[in-house]
Short mmCIF file of N, CA and C in Angstrom, two decimals:
data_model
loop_
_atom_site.label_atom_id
_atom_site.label_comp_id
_atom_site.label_asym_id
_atom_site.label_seq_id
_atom_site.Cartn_x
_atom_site.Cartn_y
_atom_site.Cartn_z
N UNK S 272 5.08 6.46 -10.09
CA UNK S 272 4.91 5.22 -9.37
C UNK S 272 3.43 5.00 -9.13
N UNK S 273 3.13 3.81 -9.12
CA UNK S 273 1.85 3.52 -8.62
C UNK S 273 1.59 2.69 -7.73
N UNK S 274 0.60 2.42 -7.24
CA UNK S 274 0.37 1.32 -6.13
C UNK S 274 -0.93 0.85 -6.44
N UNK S 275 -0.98 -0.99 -6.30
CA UNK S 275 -1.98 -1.78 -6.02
C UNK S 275 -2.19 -2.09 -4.79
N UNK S 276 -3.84 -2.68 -4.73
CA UNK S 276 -3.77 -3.46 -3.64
C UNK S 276 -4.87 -4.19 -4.39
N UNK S 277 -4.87 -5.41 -3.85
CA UNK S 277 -5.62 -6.79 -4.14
C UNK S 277 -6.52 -6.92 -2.84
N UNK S 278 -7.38 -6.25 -2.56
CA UNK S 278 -8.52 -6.98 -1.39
C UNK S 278 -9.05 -7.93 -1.13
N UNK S 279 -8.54 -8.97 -2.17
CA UNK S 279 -9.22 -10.51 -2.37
C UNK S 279 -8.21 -10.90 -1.14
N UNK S 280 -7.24 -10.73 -1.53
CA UNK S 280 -5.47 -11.18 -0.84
C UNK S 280 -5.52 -10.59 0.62
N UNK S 281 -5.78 -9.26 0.77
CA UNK S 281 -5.46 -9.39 2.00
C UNK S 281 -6.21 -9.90 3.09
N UNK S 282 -5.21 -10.09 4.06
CA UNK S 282 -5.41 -10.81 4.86
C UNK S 282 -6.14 -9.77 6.52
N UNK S 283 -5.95 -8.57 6.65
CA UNK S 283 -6.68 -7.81 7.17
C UNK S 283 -5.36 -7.57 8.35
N UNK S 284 -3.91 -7.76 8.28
CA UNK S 284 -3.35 -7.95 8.93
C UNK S 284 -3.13 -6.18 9.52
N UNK S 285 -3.03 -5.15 8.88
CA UNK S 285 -3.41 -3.93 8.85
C UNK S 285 -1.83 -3.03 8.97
N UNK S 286 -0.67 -4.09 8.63
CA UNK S 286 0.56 -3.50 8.32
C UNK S 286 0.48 -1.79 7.43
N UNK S 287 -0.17 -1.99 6.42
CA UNK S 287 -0.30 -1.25 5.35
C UNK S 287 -0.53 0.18 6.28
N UNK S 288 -1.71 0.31 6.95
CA UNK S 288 -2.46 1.33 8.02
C UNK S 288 -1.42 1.98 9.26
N UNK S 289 -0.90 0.97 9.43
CA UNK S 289 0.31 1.34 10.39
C UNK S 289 1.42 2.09 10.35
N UNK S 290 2.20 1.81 9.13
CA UNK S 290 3.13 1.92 8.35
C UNK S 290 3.04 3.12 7.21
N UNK S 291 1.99 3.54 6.88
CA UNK S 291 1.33 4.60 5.53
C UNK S 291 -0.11 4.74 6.04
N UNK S 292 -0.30 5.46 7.12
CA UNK S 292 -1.74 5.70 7.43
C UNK S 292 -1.97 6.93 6.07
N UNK S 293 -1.03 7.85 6.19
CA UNK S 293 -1.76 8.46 4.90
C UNK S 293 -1.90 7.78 3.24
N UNK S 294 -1.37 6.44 3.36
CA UNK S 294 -1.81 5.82 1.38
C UNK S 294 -2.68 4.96 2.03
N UNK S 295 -2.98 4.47 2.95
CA UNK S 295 -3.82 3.14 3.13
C UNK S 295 -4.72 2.78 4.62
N UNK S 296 -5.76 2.12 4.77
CA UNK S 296 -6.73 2.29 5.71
C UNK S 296 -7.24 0.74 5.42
N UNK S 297 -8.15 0.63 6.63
CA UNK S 297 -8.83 -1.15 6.66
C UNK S 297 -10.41 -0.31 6.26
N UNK S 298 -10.77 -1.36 6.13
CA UNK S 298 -12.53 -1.49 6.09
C UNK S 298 -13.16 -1.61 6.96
N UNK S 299 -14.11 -0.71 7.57
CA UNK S 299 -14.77 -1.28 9.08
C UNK S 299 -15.46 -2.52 9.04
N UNK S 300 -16.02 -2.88 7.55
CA UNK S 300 -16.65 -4.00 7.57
C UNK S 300 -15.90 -5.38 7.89
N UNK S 301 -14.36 -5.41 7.24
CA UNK S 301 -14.23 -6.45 7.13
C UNK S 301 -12.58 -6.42 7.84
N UNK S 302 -12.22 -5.44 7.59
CA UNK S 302 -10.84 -5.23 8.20
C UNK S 302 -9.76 -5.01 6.83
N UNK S 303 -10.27 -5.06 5.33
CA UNK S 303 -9.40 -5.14 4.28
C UNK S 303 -8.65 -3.92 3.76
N UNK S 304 -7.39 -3.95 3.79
CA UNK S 304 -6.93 -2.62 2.54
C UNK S 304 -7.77 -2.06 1.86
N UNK S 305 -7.83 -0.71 2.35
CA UNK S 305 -8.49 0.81 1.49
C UNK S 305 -7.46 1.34 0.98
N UNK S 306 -7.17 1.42 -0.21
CA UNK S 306 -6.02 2.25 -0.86
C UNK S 306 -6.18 3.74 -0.76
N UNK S 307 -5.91 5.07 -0.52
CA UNK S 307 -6.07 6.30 -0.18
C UNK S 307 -5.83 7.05 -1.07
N UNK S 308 -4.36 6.61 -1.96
CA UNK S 308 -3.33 7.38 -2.75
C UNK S 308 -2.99 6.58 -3.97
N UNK S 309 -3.61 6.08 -4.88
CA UNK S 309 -2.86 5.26 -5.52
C UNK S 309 -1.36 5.79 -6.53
N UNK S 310 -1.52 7.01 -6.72
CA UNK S 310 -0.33 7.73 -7.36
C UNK S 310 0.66 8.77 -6.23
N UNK S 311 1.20 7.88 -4.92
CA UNK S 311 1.95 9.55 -4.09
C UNK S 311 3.26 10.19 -5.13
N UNK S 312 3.29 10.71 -4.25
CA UNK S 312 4.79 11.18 -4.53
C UNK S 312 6.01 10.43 -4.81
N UNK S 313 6.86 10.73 -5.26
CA UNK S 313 8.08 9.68 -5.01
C UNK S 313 8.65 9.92 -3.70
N UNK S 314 8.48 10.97 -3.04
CA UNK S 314 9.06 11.31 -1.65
C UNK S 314 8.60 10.17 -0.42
N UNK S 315 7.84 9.65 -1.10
CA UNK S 315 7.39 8.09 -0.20
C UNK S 315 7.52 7.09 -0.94
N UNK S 316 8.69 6.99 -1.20
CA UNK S 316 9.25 5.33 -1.95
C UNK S 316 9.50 4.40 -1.00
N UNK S 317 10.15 5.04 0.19
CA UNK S 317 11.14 4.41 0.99
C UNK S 317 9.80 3.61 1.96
N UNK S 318 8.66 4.33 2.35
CA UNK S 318 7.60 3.66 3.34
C UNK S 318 7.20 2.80 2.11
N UNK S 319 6.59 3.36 0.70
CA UNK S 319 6.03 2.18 0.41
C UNK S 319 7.07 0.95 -0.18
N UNK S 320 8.02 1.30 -0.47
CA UNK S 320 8.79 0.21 -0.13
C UNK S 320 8.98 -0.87 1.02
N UNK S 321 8.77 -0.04 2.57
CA UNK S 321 8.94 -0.95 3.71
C UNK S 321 7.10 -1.54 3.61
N UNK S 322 6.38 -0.74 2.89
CA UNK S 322 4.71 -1.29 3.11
C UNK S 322 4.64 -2.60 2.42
N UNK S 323 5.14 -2.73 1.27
CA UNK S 323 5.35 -3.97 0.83
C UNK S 323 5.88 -4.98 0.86
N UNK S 324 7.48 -4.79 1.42
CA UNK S 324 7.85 -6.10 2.26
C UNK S 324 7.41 -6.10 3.54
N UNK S 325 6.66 -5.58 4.32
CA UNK S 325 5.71 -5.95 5.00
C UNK S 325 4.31 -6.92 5.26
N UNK S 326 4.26 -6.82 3.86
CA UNK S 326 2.76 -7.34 3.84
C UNK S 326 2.81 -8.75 3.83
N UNK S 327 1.86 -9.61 4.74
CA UNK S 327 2.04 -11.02 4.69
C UNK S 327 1.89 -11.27 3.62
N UNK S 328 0.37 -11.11 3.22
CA UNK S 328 0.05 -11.70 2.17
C UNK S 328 0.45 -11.51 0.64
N UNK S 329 1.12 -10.37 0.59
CA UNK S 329 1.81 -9.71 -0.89
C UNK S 329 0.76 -9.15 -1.88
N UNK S 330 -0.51 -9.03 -0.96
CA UNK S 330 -1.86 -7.71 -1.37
C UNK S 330 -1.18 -6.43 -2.10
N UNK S 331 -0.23 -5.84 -1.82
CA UNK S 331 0.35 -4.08 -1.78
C UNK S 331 1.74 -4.49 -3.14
N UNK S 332 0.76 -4.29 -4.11
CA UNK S 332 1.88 -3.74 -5.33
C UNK S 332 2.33 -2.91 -5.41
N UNK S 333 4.10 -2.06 -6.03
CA UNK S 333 4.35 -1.11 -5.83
C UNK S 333 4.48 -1.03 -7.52
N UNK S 334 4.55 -0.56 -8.48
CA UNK S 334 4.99 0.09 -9.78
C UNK S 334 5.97 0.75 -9.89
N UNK S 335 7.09 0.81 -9.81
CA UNK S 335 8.29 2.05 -9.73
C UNK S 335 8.14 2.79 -10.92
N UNK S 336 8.35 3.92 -11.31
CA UNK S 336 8.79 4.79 -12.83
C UNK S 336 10.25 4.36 -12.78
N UNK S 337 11.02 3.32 -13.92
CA UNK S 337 11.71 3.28 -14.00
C UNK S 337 12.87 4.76 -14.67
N UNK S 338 11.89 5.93 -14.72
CA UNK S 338 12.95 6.97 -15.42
C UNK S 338 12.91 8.01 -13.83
N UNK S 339 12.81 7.54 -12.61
CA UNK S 339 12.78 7.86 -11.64
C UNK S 339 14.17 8.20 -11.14
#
């Protein structure tokens, strides 16, 4: 699995940080998604699953391995 994030997109709302402090973090500068992890485990499908229907802005791509 992999994960995006689009920093153009987000919106600095800081769901991502809340929700997956260990895959994701803001920017002190600006407040934007820091990606941490872009490859975890599959043992965190289920958060980054809830990280992404979370996100207002739809910044937080998820990639599944479909032979998962």
């Amino acid at each position: 699995m992999r994960i995006t994030a689009d920093r153009e997109v987000c919106c600095s709302a800081g769901q991502c940080a809340l929700i997956a402090p260990d895959l994701f973090d803001q920017s002190d500068e600006d407040g934007s998604v820091v990606l941490l992890d872009a490859q975890p485990d599959s043992g965190q499908l289920d958060v980054l699953r809830e990280v992404v229907s979370r996100c207002p802005t739809g910044a937080i791509s998820l990639e599944e391995d479909p032979d998962a």
